[in-house]
Coordinates of C-alpha atoms and ligand atoms in Angstrom, one line a residue:
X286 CA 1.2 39.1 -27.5
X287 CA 1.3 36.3 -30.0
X288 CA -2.1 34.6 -31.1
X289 CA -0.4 31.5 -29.7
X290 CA 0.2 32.6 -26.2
X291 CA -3.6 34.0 -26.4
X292 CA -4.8 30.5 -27.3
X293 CA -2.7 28.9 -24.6
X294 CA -3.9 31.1 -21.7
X295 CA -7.4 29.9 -22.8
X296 CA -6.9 26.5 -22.2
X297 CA -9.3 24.8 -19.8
X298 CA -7.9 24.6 -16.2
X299 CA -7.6 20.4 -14.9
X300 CA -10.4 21.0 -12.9
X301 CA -12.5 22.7 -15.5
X302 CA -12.4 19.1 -17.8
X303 CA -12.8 16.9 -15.0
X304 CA -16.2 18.8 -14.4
X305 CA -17.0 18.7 -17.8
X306 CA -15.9 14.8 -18.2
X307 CA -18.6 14.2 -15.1
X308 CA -18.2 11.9 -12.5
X309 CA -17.1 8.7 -14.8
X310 CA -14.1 7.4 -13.5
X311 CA -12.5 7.5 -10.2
X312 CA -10.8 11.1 -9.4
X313 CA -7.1 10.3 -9.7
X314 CA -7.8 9.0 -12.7
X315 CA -9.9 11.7 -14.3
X316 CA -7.2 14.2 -13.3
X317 CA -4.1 12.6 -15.4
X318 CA -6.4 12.1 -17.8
X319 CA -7.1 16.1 -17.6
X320 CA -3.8 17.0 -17.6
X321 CA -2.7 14.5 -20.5
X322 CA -5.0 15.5 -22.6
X323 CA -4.2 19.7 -22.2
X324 CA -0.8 18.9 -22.3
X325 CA -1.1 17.8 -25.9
X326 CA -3.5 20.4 -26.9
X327 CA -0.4 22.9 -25.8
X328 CA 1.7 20.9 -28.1
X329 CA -0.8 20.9 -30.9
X330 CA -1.5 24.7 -30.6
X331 CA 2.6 25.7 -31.0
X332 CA 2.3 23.9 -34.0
X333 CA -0.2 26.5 -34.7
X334 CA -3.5 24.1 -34.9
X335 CA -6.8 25.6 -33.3
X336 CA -8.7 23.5 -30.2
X337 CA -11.1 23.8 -28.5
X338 CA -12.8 22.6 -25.5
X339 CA -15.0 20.1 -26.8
X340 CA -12.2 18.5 -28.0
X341 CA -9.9 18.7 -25.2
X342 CA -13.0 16.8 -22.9
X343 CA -13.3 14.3 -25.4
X344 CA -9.5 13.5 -25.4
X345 CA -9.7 13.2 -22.3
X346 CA -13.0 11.0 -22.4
X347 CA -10.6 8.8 -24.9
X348 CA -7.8 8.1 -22.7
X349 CA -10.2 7.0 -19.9
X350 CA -11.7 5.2 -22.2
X351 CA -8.8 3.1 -22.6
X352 CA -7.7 2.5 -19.3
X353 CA -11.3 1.2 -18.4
X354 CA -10.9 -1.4 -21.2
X355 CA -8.0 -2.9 -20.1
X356 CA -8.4 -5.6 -18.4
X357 CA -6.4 -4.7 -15.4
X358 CA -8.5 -1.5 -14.4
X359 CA -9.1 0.8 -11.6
X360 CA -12.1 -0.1 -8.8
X361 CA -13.5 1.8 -6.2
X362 CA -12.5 -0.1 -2.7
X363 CA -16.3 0.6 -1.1
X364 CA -15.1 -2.8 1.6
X365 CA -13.4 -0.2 4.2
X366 CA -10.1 -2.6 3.6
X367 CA -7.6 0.1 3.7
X368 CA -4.4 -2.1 2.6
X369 CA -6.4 -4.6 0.1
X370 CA -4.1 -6.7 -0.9
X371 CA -7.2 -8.5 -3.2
X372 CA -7.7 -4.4 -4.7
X373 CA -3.7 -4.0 -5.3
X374 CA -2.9 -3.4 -1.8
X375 CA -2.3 1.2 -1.5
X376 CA -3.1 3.4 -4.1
X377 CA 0.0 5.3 -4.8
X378 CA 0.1 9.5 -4.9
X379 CA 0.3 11.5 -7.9
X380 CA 4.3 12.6 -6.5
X381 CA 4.8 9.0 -6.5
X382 CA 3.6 8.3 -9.9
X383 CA 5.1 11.3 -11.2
X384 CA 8.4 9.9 -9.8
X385 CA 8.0 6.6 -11.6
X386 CA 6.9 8.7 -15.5
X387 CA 10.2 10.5 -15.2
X388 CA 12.2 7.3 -14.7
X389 CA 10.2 4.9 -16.7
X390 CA 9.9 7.0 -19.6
X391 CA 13.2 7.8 -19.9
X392 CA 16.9 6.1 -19.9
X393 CA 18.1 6.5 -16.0
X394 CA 21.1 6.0 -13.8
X395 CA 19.6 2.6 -12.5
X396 CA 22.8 0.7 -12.4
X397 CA 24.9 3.6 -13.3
X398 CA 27.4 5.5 -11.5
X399 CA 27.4 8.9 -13.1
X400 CA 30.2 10.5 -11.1
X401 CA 32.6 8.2 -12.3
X402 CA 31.0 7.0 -15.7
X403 CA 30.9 3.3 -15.3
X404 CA 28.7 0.3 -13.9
X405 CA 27.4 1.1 -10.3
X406 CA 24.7 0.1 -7.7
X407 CA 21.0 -0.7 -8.5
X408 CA 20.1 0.0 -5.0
X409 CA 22.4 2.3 -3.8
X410 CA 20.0 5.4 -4.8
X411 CA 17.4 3.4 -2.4
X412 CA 19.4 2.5 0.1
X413 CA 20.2 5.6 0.9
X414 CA 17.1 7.1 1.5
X415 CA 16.1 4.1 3.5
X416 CA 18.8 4.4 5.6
X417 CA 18.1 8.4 6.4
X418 CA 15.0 7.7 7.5
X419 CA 15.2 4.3 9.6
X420 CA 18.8 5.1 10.9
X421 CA 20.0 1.7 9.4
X422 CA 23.2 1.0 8.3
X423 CA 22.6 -0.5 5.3
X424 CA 19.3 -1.3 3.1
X425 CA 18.3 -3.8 0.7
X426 CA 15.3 -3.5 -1.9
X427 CA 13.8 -6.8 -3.5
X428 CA 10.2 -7.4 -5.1
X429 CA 8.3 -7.7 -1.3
X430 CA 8.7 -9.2 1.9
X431 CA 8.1 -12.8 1.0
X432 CA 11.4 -12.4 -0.9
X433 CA 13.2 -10.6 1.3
X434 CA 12.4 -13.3 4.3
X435 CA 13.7 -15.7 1.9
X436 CA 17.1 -14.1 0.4
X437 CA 17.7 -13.0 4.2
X438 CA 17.7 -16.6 5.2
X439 CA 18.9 -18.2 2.2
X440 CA 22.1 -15.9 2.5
X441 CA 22.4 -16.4 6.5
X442 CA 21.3 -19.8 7.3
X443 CA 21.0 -22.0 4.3
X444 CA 22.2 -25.6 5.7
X445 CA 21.6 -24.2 9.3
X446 CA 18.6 -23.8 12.1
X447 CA 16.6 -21.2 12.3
X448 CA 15.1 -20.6 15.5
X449 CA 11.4 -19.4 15.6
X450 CA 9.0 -19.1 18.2
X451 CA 5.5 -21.9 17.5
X452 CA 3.7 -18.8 18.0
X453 CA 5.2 -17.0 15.1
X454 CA 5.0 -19.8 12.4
X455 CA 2.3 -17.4 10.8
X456 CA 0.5 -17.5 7.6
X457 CA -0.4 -14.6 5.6
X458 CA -2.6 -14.6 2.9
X459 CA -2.6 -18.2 1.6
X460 CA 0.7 -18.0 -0.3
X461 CA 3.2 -16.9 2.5
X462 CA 3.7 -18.8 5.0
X463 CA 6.5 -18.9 7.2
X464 CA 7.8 -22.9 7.6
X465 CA 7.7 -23.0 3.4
X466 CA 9.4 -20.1 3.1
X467 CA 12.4 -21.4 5.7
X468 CA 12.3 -24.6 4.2
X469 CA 12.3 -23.0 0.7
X470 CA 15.3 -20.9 1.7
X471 CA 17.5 -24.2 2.6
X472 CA 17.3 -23.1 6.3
X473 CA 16.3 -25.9 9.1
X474 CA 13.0 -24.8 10.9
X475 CA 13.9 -25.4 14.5
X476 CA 10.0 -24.4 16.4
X477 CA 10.1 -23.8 19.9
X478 CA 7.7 -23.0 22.5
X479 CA 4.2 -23.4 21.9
X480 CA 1.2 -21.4 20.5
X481 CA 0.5 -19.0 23.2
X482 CA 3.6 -19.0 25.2
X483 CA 7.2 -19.1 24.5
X484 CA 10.0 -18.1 27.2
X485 CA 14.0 -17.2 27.0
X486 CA 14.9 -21.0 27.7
X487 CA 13.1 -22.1 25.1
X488 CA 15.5 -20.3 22.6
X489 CA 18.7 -21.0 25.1
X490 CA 17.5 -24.9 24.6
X491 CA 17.7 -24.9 21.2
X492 CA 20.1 -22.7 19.8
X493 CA 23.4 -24.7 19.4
X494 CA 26.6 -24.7 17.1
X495 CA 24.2 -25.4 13.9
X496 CA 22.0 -22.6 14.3
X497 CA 22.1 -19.8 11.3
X498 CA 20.0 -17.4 12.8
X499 CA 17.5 -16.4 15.4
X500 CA 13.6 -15.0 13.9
X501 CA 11.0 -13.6 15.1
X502 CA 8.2 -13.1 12.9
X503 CA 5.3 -10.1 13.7
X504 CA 2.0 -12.2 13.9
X505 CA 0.5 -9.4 11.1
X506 CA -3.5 -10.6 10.8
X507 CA -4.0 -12.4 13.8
X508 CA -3.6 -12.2 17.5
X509 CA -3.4 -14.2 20.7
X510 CA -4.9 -13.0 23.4
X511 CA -5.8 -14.6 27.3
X512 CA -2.8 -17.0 28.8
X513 CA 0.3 -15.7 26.3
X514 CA 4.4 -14.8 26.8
X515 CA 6.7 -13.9 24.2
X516 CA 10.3 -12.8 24.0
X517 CA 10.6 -9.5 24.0
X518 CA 13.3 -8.3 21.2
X519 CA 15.6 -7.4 22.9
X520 CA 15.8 -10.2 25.2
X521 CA 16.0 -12.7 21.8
X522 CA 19.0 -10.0 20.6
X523 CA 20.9 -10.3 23.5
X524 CA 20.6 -14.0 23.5
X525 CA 21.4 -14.1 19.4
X526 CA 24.1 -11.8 19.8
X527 CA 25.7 -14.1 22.9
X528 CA 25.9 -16.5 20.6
X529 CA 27.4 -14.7 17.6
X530 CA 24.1 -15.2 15.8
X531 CA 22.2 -12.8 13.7
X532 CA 18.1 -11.5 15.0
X533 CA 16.1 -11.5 11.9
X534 CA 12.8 -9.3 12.5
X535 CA 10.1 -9.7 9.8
X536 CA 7.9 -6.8 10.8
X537 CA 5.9 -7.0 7.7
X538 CA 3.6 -3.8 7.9
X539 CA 6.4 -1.5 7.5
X540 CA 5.4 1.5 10.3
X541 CA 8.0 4.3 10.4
X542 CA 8.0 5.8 13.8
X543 CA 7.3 9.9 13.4
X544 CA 6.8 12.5 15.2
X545 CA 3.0 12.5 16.2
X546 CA 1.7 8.5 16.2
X547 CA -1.4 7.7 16.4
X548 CA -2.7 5.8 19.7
X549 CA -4.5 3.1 17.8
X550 CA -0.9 2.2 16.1
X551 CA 0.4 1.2 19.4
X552 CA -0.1 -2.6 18.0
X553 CA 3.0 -2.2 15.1
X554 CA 6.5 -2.0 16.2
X555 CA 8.1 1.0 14.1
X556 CA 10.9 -0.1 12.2
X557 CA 13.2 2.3 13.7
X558 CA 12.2 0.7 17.3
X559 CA 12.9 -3.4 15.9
X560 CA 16.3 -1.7 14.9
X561 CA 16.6 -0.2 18.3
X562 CA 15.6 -3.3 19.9
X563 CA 18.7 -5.1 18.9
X564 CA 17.4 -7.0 15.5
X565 CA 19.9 -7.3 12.9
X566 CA 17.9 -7.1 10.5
X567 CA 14.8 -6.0 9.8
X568 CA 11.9 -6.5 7.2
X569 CA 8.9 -5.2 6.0
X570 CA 7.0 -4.6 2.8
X571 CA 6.2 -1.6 0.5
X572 CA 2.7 -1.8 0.2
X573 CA 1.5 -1.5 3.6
X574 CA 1.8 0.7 6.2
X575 CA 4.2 2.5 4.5
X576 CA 2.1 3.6 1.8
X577 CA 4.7 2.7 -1.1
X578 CA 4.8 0.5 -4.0
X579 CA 4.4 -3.5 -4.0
X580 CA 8.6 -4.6 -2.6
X581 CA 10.7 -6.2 0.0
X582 CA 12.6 -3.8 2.4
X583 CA 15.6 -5.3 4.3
X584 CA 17.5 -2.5 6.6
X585 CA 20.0 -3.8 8.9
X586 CA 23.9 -4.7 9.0
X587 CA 25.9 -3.4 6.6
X588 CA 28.0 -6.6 6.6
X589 CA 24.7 -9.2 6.5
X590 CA 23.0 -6.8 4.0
X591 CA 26.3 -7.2 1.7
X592 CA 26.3 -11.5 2.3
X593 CA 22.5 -10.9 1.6
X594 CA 23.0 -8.9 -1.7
X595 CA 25.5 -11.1 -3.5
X596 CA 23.4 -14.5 -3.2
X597 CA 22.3 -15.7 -6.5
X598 CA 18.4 -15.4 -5.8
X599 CA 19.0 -11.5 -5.5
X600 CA 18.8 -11.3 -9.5
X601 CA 15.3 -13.3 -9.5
X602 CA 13.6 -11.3 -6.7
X603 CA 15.1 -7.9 -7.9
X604 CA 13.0 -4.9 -8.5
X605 CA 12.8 -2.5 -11.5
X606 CA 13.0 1.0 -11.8
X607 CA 9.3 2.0 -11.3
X608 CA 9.3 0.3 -7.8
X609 CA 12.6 2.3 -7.0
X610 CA 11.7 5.0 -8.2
X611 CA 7.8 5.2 -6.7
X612 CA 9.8 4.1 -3.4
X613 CA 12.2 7.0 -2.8
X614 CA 9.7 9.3 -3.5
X615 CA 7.3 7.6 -0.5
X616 CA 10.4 7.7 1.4
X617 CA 11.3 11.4 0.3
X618 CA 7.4 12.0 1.8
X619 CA 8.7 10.7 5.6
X620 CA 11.9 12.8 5.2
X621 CA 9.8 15.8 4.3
X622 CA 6.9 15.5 7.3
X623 CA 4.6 14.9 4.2
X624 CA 4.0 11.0 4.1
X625 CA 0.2 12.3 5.4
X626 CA -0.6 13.2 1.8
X627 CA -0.1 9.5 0.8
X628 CA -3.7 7.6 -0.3
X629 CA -3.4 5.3 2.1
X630 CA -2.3 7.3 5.4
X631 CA -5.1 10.7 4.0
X632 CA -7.6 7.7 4.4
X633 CA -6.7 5.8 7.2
X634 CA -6.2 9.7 9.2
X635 CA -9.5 11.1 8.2
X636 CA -11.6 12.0 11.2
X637 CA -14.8 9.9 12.1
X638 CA -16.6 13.6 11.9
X639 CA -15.6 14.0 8.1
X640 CA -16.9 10.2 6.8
X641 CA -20.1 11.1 8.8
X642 CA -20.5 14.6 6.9
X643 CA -19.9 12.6 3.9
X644 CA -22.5 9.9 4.6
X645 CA -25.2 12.3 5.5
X646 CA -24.1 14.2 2.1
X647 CA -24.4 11.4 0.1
X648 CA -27.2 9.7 2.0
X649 CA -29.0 13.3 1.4
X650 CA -27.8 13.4 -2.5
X651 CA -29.7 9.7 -3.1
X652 CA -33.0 10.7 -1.5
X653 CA -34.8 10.6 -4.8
X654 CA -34.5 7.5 -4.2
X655 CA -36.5 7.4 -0.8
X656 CA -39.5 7.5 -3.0
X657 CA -39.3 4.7 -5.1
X658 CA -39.2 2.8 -2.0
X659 CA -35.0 2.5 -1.4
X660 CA -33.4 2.6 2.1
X661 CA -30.5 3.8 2.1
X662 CA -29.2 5.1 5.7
X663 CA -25.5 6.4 7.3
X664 CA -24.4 4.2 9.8
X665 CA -21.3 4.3 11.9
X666 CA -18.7 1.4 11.1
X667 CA -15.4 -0.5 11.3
X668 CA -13.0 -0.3 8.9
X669 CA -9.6 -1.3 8.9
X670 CA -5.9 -1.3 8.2
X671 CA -6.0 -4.8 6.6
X672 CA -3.4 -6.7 4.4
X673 CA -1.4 -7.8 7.8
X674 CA -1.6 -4.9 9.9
X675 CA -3.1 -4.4 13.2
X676 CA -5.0 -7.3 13.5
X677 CA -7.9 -6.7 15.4
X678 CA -7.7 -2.4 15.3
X679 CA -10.7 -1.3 14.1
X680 CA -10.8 2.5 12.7
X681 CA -14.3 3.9 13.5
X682 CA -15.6 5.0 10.0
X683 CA -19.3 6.0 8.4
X684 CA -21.3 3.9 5.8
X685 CA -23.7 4.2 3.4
X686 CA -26.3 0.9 3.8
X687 CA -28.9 0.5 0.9
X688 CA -31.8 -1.8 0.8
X689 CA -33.2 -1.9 -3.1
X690 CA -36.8 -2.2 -3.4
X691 CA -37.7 -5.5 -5.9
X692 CA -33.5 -5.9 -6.0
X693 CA -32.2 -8.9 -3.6
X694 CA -28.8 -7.3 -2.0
X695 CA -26.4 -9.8 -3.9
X696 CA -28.0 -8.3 -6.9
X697 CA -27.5 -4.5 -6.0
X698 CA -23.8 -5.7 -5.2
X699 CA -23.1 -7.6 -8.6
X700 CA -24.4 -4.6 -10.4
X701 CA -22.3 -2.3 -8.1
X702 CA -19.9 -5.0 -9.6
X703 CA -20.5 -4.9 -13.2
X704 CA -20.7 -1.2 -13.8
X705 CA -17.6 1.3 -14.6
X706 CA -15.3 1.5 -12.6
X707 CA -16.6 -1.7 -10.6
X708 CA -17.6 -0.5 -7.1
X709 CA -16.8 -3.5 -4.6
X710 CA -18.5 -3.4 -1.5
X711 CA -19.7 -5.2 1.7
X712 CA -22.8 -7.6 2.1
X713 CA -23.9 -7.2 5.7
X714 CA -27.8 -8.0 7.2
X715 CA -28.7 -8.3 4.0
X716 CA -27.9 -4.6 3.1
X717 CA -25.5 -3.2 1.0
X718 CA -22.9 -1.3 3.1
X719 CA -20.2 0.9 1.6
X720 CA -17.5 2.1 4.0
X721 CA -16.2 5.9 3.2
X722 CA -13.0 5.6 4.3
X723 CA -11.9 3.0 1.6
X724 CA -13.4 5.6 -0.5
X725 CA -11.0 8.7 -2.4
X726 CA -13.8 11.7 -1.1
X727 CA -13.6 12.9 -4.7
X728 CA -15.4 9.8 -5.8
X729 CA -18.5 10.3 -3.6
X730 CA -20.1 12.0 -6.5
X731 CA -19.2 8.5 -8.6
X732 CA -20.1 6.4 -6.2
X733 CA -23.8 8.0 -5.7
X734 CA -24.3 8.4 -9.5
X735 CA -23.1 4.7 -9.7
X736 CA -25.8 3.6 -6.8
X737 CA -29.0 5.4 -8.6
X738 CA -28.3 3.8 -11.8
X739 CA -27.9 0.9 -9.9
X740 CA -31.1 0.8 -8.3
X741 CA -33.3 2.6 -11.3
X742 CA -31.9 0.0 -14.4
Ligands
PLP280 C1 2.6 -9.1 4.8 C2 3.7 -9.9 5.5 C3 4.6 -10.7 4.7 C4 4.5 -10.8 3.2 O1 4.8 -9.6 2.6 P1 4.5 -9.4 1.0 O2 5.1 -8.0 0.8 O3 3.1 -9.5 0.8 O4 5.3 -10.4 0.4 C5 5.5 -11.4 5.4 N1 5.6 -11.3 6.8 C6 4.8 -10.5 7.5 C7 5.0 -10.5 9.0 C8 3.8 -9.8 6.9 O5 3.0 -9.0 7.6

């Protein structure tokens, strides 16, 4: 056996660096880190060079090094916010990001059609997928779901009414908000109804020989509850569809329906069901409840997705490569019966008993601190879904809640702050409270480490 295949069976496993690195940065991070840095050892020991461990750790230490100076940087989400839209929204797989090296760092078929060597579809590739696994037609990607409310109007019902439901006219986030985006779309907003109830005649009254198209609008973070009616889709489809009008469904969280759902997602129509129901078209965005990358998902009508694609505003909104490719692998996961591994679906399917072990484990791991006088407890808690999805589901979860001897709570939480990575938690009773199901379990180790130094600086 060569001396070089000798050195490269010694390398240090993934694992072995990340242990050696210490808890420092969050998990995901220290892993590609891990694996970067062996990977050019491998290269630098064919070329005959000797390495060792040391300096495979410290590579490793480098390339973290630079990520946590940038200013845009990884943070552990301690708030129990599961889709943060203020934290980046989902934190994507390493199959996803995988998916988005091989395209990004190379030249790609994009907007070529290799099969017959010449100019072809940037979201055909997309499109597909989308299609296999909602059952739609046709599919449409654009930058996220504010965009593809927009294009889908501006391309259906510029110049014409749009009828909405006043219990619908939603706002999401401060920037989104439904009656700008119609009127920024050229379409006429044409309210009926009122907050808490809106019937069939409502619709039947206003929809006349200028209206475009017929919306209904998923009321994401917020609900009405007590005296209410709505429309039921299929109701609105049937009347949209009497009149040779298109049913626009912005679902926003973007649930798939699959095999084995959840009870406490009863409150989000699937996608595949707002199809079912009768809407034209539906939309939804990326980086929810879908687990993907930030974009705009329209599935529908082949013929309205085509009207939709060729409007001008499609080359503004569009999306690059990385969000293509980081999205057909998240759909490839719902094809496969593996969209479970995704960060955002492992933490929001975790049991209660797990984040409970893991409280009482980390509660147990900070008792030094008992003596200098700290509190810190495990208590049960909310968390939930968050960024416009299930508004009022709450996912029972465990916390850690710290009281700081000598340290007022808003100074334990700007340290928690300040330090690297920047742990951002909850103020609540004037305790500290960090929700585990925000949190990757691999950063509990972090995450305790970060809390002593907090409380013994
Ligand atoms: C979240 C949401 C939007 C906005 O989606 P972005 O992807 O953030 O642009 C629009 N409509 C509904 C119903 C939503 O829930």
């Amino acid at each position: 056996m060569s001396p070089d295949r000798d050195k490269l069976r010694s390398l240090p496993s993934v694992e072995r660096v990340v242990q050696l690195l210490g808890p420092r940065a969050p998990h995901r991070s220290m892993v590609r880190a891990a694996r970067r840095a062996i990977d050019k050892t491998r290269g630098l020991i064919l070329d005959g060079n000797d390495v060792d461990e040391n300096t495979i750790v410290a590579q490793a230490g480098e390339l973290l090094s630079l990520s946590e100076r940038a200013r845009l940087h990884p943070v552990i989400n301690a708030t129990g916010v599961l889709i943060h839209t203020n934290l980046g929204r989902v934190p994507l797989s390493d199959d996803q990001l995988d998916a988005v090296a091989a395209v990004a760092s190379n030249f790609s078929n994009l907007e070529y059609d290799i099969e017959r060597g010449r100019r072809g579809d940037r979201y055909e590739n997309a499109a597909e997928i989308l299609c296999e696994v909602t059952g739609a037609e046709a599919a449409l990607v654009v930058n996220n779901n504010a965009a593809a409310v927009l294009v889908s109007l501006a391309a259906l019902s510029a110049g014409r009414d749009v009828v909405i439901s006043r219990g619908e006219l939603i706002e999401i986030g401060g920037e989104f908000r439904i009656p700008d985006v119609m009127n920024a779309s050229g379409a006429r907003l044409v309210e009926v109804g009122t907050t808490n109830r809106t019937h069939l005649a409502d619709y039947q009254k206003a929809v006349s020989s200028d209206t475009g198209a017929v919306l209904k609008v998923h009321p994401s973070n917020y609900r009405v509850v007590g005296f209410t009616a709505t429309v039921s889709s299929r109701e609105l489809a049937t009347l949209a569809h009497g009149h040779g009008l298109p049913l626009i469904h912005d679902l926003g969280s973007g649930l798939l329906a699959t095999d084995e759902q959840e009870a406490w997602l009863s409150g989000e129509v699937p996608v595949q069901v707002a199809l079912a129901d009768g809407a034209d078209l539906v939309t939804f965005s990326g980086d929810k409840l879908l687990g993907g990358p930030q974009a705009g998902i329209i599935v529908g009508r082949r013929e309205l997705v085509d009207r939709i694609k060729r409007h001008p505003l499609m080359r503004a909104i569009r999306v690059d490569k990385m969000t293509l490719a980081a999205l057909e692998s998240t759909m490839a996961s719902y094809l496969t019966d593996t969209y479970r591994k995704l960060p955002f679906w492992t933490m929001a399917l975790a049991s209660s008993e797990d984040l409970a072990t893991r409280a009482e484990a980390l509660r147990r791991s900070l008792a030094d601190l008992f003596e200098r006088g700290a509190k810190v407890e495990a208590i049960a808690s909310d968390a939930v879904t968050g960024g416009g999805s299930l508004p009022g589901q709450r996912l029972s979860s465990w916390a850690l809640s710290i009281q700081a001897p000598d340290l007022a709570v808003s100074d334990l939480d700007r340290r928690l702050r300040h330090g690297s990575p920047p742990i951002v938690a909850r103020i609540s009773d004037d305790r500290l409270v960090l929700d585990l199901r925000s949190i990757d379990p691999r950063d509990d180790d972090l995450v305790a480490d970060r809390i002593r130094r907090a409380i013994t600086s």
